[in-house]
Amino acid sequence: MNALNIAEHMHSLGLQAREASARMAAASAAEKSAALRGLAALLRANVASLRQDNAKDIERATAAGLAAPMVDRLKLTPKIIETLAVGCEQLATMPDIIGEILGMKQQPTGIRVGQMRVPLGVFGMIFESRPNVTIEAASLSIKSGNACILRGGSEAIESNKALARLVQQALVDAGLPAEAVQLVQTTDREAVGYLIAMPEYVDVIIPRGGKSLIERISREAKVPVIKHLDGNCHTYVDDPCDIEMAVKVADNAKTNKYSPCNASEGLLVARGVAKDFLPRIGKVFADKGVEMRCDPEARSILQVVPGADLKDATEQDWSEEYLAPIISVKVVAGVDEAIAHINRYSSHHTDAILTRDHVHAQRFLREVDSASVMVNASTRFADGFEYGLGAEIGISTDKFHARGPVGLEGLTSLKWIVLGNGEVRS
Amino acid sequence: MNALNIAEHMHSLGLQAREASARMAAASAAEKSAALRGLAALLRANVASLRQDNAKDIERATAAGLAAPMVDRLKLTPKIIETLAVGCEQLATMPDIIGEILGMKQQPTGIRVGQMRVPLGVFGMIFESRPNVTIEAASLSIKSGNACILRGGSEAIESNKALARLVQQALVDAGLPAEAVQLVQTTDREAVGYLIAMPEYVDVIIPRGGKSLIERISREAKVPVIKHLDGNCHTYVDDPCDIEMAVKVADNAKTNKYSPCNASEGLLVARGVAKDFLPRIGKVFADKGVEMRCDPEARSILQVVPGADLKDATEQDWSEEYLAPIISVKVVAGVDEAIAHINRYSSHHTDAILTRDHVHAQRFLREVDSASVMVNASTRFADGFEYGLGAEIGISTDKFHARGPVGLEGLTSLKWIVLGNGEVRS
């Protein structure tokens, strides 16, 4: 498309999404469930043709010399398609939160005042490579009564188009407008610039991808962005604490998986338990090949551990999101220094205290300024499904609107409703 | 101040606010109440000196030829000062919402997950003329555990400085940091540009003032803005409805006061009741000197009213916020056309249906996309105090974060808290 056509295309997507959003907001739970169940059936019935379209993306990516792991992320296998279908069915069975009424209270004037949950309207989702996000975003959008405009990675364009066609068919079969879920049809980067700057048509942008993508979008967007930047999470081992439990939880927080944003990247240890705790966790990390970047005090204690991979931490290490078998380690005086260190260096994603002390636990919960704050649990639990949200749109590192794991509620707003009997204001 | 000094001043206010915000977030309810009660006492003890400082602003404004109503808005009378003191005391007695824990639920893994209400951090408030906003904003900021940076109108700079000194003294007397409430010390417009573009120090901006100020700030801000644009509110008289009640409520919605944003600017009437209802409300409006800008059908019915001030409505009238004794009047087929008209022309502030029909009431509540939607009540009720919020930061016409009348909760965020017993993720 040329520049003029891109502008027209985006404008038309926006206008149609806005129109469709009114119908979606009024859709019944039954209609939305029918669309989701229909989509599940269509996915299962079209495995072969989806794989054909997907093969075009795979071929093009391979020919372009894309690295094997990147090509892998593009693949729509029968197993992945089945998982997507099951996800749609699960969403269909979840309660519909749209129209929910909260806190209705009678006021002295006689009016009753409360809040009703309604969709935000239209959201734009910008994502990279994995085509399954097309179905995940579309199904969340349908369930939450919004309309959405999806902009996937250029490598997956054929797969995304094929998936989006199925979504639109499912919508129409359920008596809902096809334009409730639209895919940007061009891979031109300029389209993103339009998508994030149409406040008249798009209410919120949700980017999923690398930090640089999200930073660029946040900087340039003219509408709110539900953004997930980095996860520099900490586990603080307090004095007093159950050392056995602390070793188990700190190990899990770091080594359960290295790549997720909720893995711990920093380990803080109270001086009072450092000589007891550090050699034990040091042995676990040494056995698993985890490099420890230490302050001098931690390093001198950890030197007793045979085979430990110890380095001196630099100032930069305290802010680092490694997403790798590396952890920074620091001895602190106690809970005050731990809270201060975390509030200074954490990315405000998820931080945990492991403690027996009730007052320390309460202070940590209240004073650590992060989206998720935990006592005696692994930071790896910071996740919409583990929190019982039933779905996850993303994890927000912002404080405004939605914070931490964002479920369907993050795509809704509360409007005030007033029920009267002819009351007037004096 | 020169440009360099302004930049330095704003940077230093930001840094100090951010530091103070951590202490405020951890402050106990007793400390915050002590500061608020202390502020009330200081206001009462300093009426004379406040009036001296205020007199400087009044003199300068008068000498500069400011219009009398504008000069009036600057005045700090003993009565206004007493009202401010009472307001601080009322806030002190309200429950503290910071630290409140919501929805704590046990998950299958054993962890308990819920949300804790915490302050947003630092807000910036930009306002015009009236110096009492300095105290209103400062007291709301203290109560909600935030820090704030206040930028008042240049006409009230001496009054604002005097008031801000009392606030800081009250904070210090209560053992809290003076920097929790800071006033921008220069009247240079450039300072606003810095205030709205320091995401590292300021979490949200709340502008209070004319539409052009708010539009400028929304356009240029690098942080979220809780914005209140215009209030083009509607009252829709449905078929069937209690005509007696409809006349009383429609009258109140328009004529109770003309200047507030929640006054109705548009009257929609279902065709089935138009001949019965319109002449009666027309007589009320004629008696009160309210001009009616009508579509042809409404005009032809209203012509029977002696002395009615009737004009033909133009397309522009449907979008107009008059804030004056003028109302647009239109006959519609029924609830569908009313909802469509409102969703097209309303400013999404407050809209009401007057009806006996349950299905119409439910549809109006659900489908009208406004911050407040009412059944059988005057739009004039859209107000934080009438809604029982106990305080009002402003009224948001946005959907993101806070919508409609915003109480103290609008200055808070919910973070996730997880309580475990050493659980790890498998």
Tab-separated table of C-alpha atoms in Angstrom, chain B residues 116-291:
chain	number	residue	atom	x	y	z
B	116	MET	CA	-4.217	-3.486	48.311
B	117	ARG	CA	-5.145	0.138	47.762
B	118	VAL	CA	-2.073	2.384	47.648
B	119	PRO	CA	-1.490	6.015	46.636
B	120	LEU	CA	-0.695	6.765	42.995
B	121	GLY	CA	2.457	8.617	44.095
B	122	VAL	CA	2.726	12.205	42.917
B	123	PHE	CA	0.051	14.247	41.176
B	124	GLY	CA	0.312	17.640	39.600
B	125	MET	CA	-2.664	19.990	39.800
B	126	ILE	CA	-3.008	22.927	37.469
B	127	PHE	CA	-5.750	25.422	38.268
B	128	GLU	CA	-6.904	28.947	37.613
B	129	SER	CA	-7.707	31.957	39.818
B	130	ARG	CA	-9.534	30.638	42.925
B	131	PRO	CA	-6.893	30.265	45.667
B	132	ASN	CA	-9.076	27.907	47.736
B	133	VAL	CA	-8.154	25.114	45.315
B	134	THR	CA	-4.689	25.185	46.930
B	135	ILE	CA	-6.208	23.938	50.195
B	136	GLU	CA	-8.686	21.582	48.556
B	137	ALA	CA	-5.957	19.903	46.499
B	138	ALA	CA	-3.475	19.835	49.378
B	139	SER	CA	-5.959	18.259	51.781
B	140	LEU	CA	-7.067	15.599	49.272
B	141	SER	CA	-3.411	14.837	48.566
B	142	ILE	CA	-2.597	14.415	52.268
B	143	LYS	CA	-5.663	12.242	52.911
B	144	SER	CA	-4.883	9.972	49.945
B	145	GLY	CA	-1.220	9.557	50.947
B	146	ASN	CA	0.130	11.163	47.800
B	147	ALA	CA	2.553	14.006	47.273
B	148	CYS	CA	1.494	16.817	44.971
B	149	ILE	CA	2.837	19.777	43.059
B	150	LEU	CA	0.376	22.632	42.715
B	151	ARG	CA	0.404	25.220	40.011
B	152	GLY	CA	-2.157	27.961	40.639
B	153	GLY	CA	-3.168	30.938	38.556
B	154	SER	CA	-0.726	33.833	38.399
B	155	GLU	CA	-3.397	36.272	39.682
B	156	ALA	CA	-3.521	34.410	43.016
B	157	ILE	CA	0.203	33.792	43.518
B	158	GLU	CA	0.558	35.669	46.843
B	159	SER	CA	-2.533	34.020	48.322
B	160	ASN	CA	-1.415	30.607	47.090
B	161	LYS	CA	2.069	31.063	48.561
B	162	ALA	CA	0.619	32.032	51.940
B	163	LEU	CA	-1.752	29.049	51.940
B	164	ALA	CA	0.985	26.629	50.842
B	165	ARG	CA	3.195	27.804	53.723
B	166	LEU	CA	0.435	26.879	56.187
B	167	VAL	CA	0.041	23.464	54.555
B	168	GLN	CA	3.771	22.782	54.854
B	169	GLN	CA	3.785	23.902	58.486
B	170	ALA	CA	0.872	21.559	59.242
B	171	LEU	CA	2.726	18.681	57.559
B	172	VAL	CA	5.920	19.308	59.517
B	173	ASP	CA	3.990	19.704	62.795
B	174	ALA	CA	2.476	16.254	62.140
B	175	GLY	CA	5.904	14.720	61.495
B	176	LEU	CA	5.374	14.511	57.721
B	177	PRO	CA	7.618	16.002	55.012
B	178	ALA	CA	6.907	19.594	53.935
B	179	GLU	CA	7.681	18.527	50.360
B	180	ALA	CA	4.525	16.389	50.291
B	181	VAL	CA	2.725	19.531	49.114
B	182	GLN	CA	4.689	22.012	47.028
B	183	LEU	CA	3.602	25.093	45.144
B	184	VAL	CA	5.290	26.090	41.900
B	185	GLN	CA	6.954	29.374	42.867
B	186	THR	CA	6.970	31.001	39.447
B	187	THR	CA	4.003	32.220	37.422
B	188	ASP	CA	5.901	31.615	34.181
B	189	ARG	CA	3.822	29.525	31.759
B	190	GLU	CA	6.875	27.464	30.873
B	191	ALA	CA	6.672	25.806	34.286
B	192	VAL	CA	3.470	24.017	33.226
B	193	GLY	CA	5.314	22.535	30.264
B	194	TYR	CA	7.831	20.936	32.623
B	195	LEU	CA	5.227	19.781	35.145
B	196	ILE	CA	3.279	17.769	32.563
B	197	ALA	CA	6.379	16.151	31.073
B	198	MET	CA	8.214	14.596	34.045
B	199	PRO	CA	6.990	10.969	34.106
B	200	GLU	CA	9.916	10.109	36.384
B	201	TYR	CA	8.504	12.401	39.096
B	202	VAL	CA	4.805	12.995	38.381
B	203	ASP	CA	2.309	10.137	37.944
B	204	VAL	CA	-0.811	12.016	36.892
B	205	ILE	CA	-1.952	15.547	36.072
B	206	ILE	CA	-5.293	17.001	37.127
B	207	PRO	CA	-6.157	20.240	35.353
B	208	ARG	CA	-9.015	22.386	36.572
B	209	GLY	CA	-10.068	25.190	34.332
B	210	GLY	CA	-11.399	26.097	30.938
B	211	LYS	CA	-11.668	23.684	28.038
B	212	SER	CA	-8.743	25.218	26.170
B	213	LEU	CA	-6.401	24.756	29.159
B	214	ILE	CA	-7.464	21.122	29.512
B	215	GLU	CA	-7.163	20.425	25.801
B	216	ARG	CA	-3.681	21.923	25.699
B	217	ILE	CA	-2.549	19.892	28.701
B	218	SER	CA	-4.037	16.646	27.383
B	219	ARG	CA	-2.308	17.164	24.061
B	220	GLU	CA	1.123	17.921	25.498
B	221	ALA	CA	1.251	15.808	28.660
B	222	LYS	CA	3.679	12.879	28.861
B	223	VAL	CA	1.791	11.421	31.821
B	224	PRO	CA	-1.891	10.467	32.225
B	225	VAL	CA	-4.358	13.327	32.678
B	226	ILE	CA	-7.618	13.057	34.658
B	227	LYS	CA	-9.487	15.400	32.415
B	228	HIS	CA	-12.849	16.982	32.609
B	229	LEU	CA	-13.887	18.426	29.275
B	230	ASP	CA	-17.402	19.658	28.559
B	231	GLY	CA	-20.760	18.607	29.914
B	232	ASN	CA	-23.341	18.379	27.142
B	233	CYS	CA	-25.903	16.454	29.211
B	234	HIS	CA	-29.301	15.191	28.040
B	235	THR	CA	-32.649	14.446	29.584
B	236	TYR	CA	-34.791	12.048	27.543
B	237	VAL	CA	-38.524	11.920	28.279
B	238	ASP	CA	-39.663	8.437	27.294
B	239	ASP	CA	-43.033	6.967	26.379
B	240	PRO	CA	-44.542	5.897	28.748
B	241	CYS	CA	-43.615	8.159	31.612
B	242	ASP	CA	-45.122	10.076	34.497
B	243	ILE	CA	-45.545	13.502	32.879
B	244	GLU	CA	-45.835	15.322	36.209
B	245	MET	CA	-42.507	13.859	37.348
B	246	ALA	CA	-40.902	14.478	33.938
B	247	VAL	CA	-41.780	18.180	34.038
B	248	LYS	CA	-40.367	18.532	37.545
B	249	VAL	CA	-37.113	16.654	36.751
B	250	ALA	CA	-36.505	18.208	33.318
B	251	ASP	CA	-37.077	21.649	34.846
B	252	ASN	CA	-34.584	20.954	37.640
B	253	ALA	CA	-32.007	19.479	35.258
B	254	LYS	CA	-32.000	22.682	33.213
B	255	THR	CA	-32.877	25.533	35.549
B	256	ASN	CA	-31.607	24.554	39.022
B	257	LYS	CA	-28.343	26.245	38.007
B	258	TYR	CA	-27.211	27.154	34.511
B	259	SER	CA	-23.435	27.137	34.894
B	260	PRO	CA	-22.566	23.641	36.227
B	261	CYS	CA	-21.372	20.965	33.833
B	262	ASN	CA	-24.162	18.597	34.941
B	263	ALA	CA	-27.011	20.896	33.873
B	264	SER	CA	-28.961	19.444	30.938
B	265	GLU	CA	-28.325	21.152	27.623
B	266	GLY	CA	-30.533	18.903	25.502
B	267	LEU	CA	-34.105	17.688	25.928
B	268	LEU	CA	-35.269	14.692	23.891
B	269	VAL	CA	-38.956	13.761	23.927
B	270	ALA	CA	-40.594	10.565	22.678
B	271	ARG	CA	-43.192	11.282	19.998
B	272	GLY	CA	-45.899	9.466	21.974
B	273	VAL	CA	-45.742	11.919	24.887
B	274	ALA	CA	-44.559	15.055	23.073
B	275	LYS	CA	-47.988	16.679	22.706
B	276	ASP	CA	-48.719	16.133	26.377
B	277	PHE	CA	-45.272	16.933	27.823
B	278	LEU	CA	-43.820	19.687	25.631
B	279	PRO	CA	-46.434	22.405	26.218
B	280	ARG	CA	-46.100	21.895	29.991
B	281	ILE	CA	-42.295	22.070	30.147
B	282	GLY	CA	-42.467	24.854	27.526
B	283	LYS	CA	-44.540	26.957	29.900
B	284	VAL	CA	-42.040	26.411	32.735
B	285	PHE	CA	-39.141	27.415	30.472
B	286	ALA	CA	-41.056	30.400	29.089
B	287	ASP	CA	-41.755	31.617	32.633
B	288	LYS	CA	-38.070	31.295	33.530
B	289	GLY	CA	-36.832	32.908	30.321
B	290	VAL	CA	-35.170	29.783	28.922
B	291	GLU	CA	-34.675	29.921	25.166
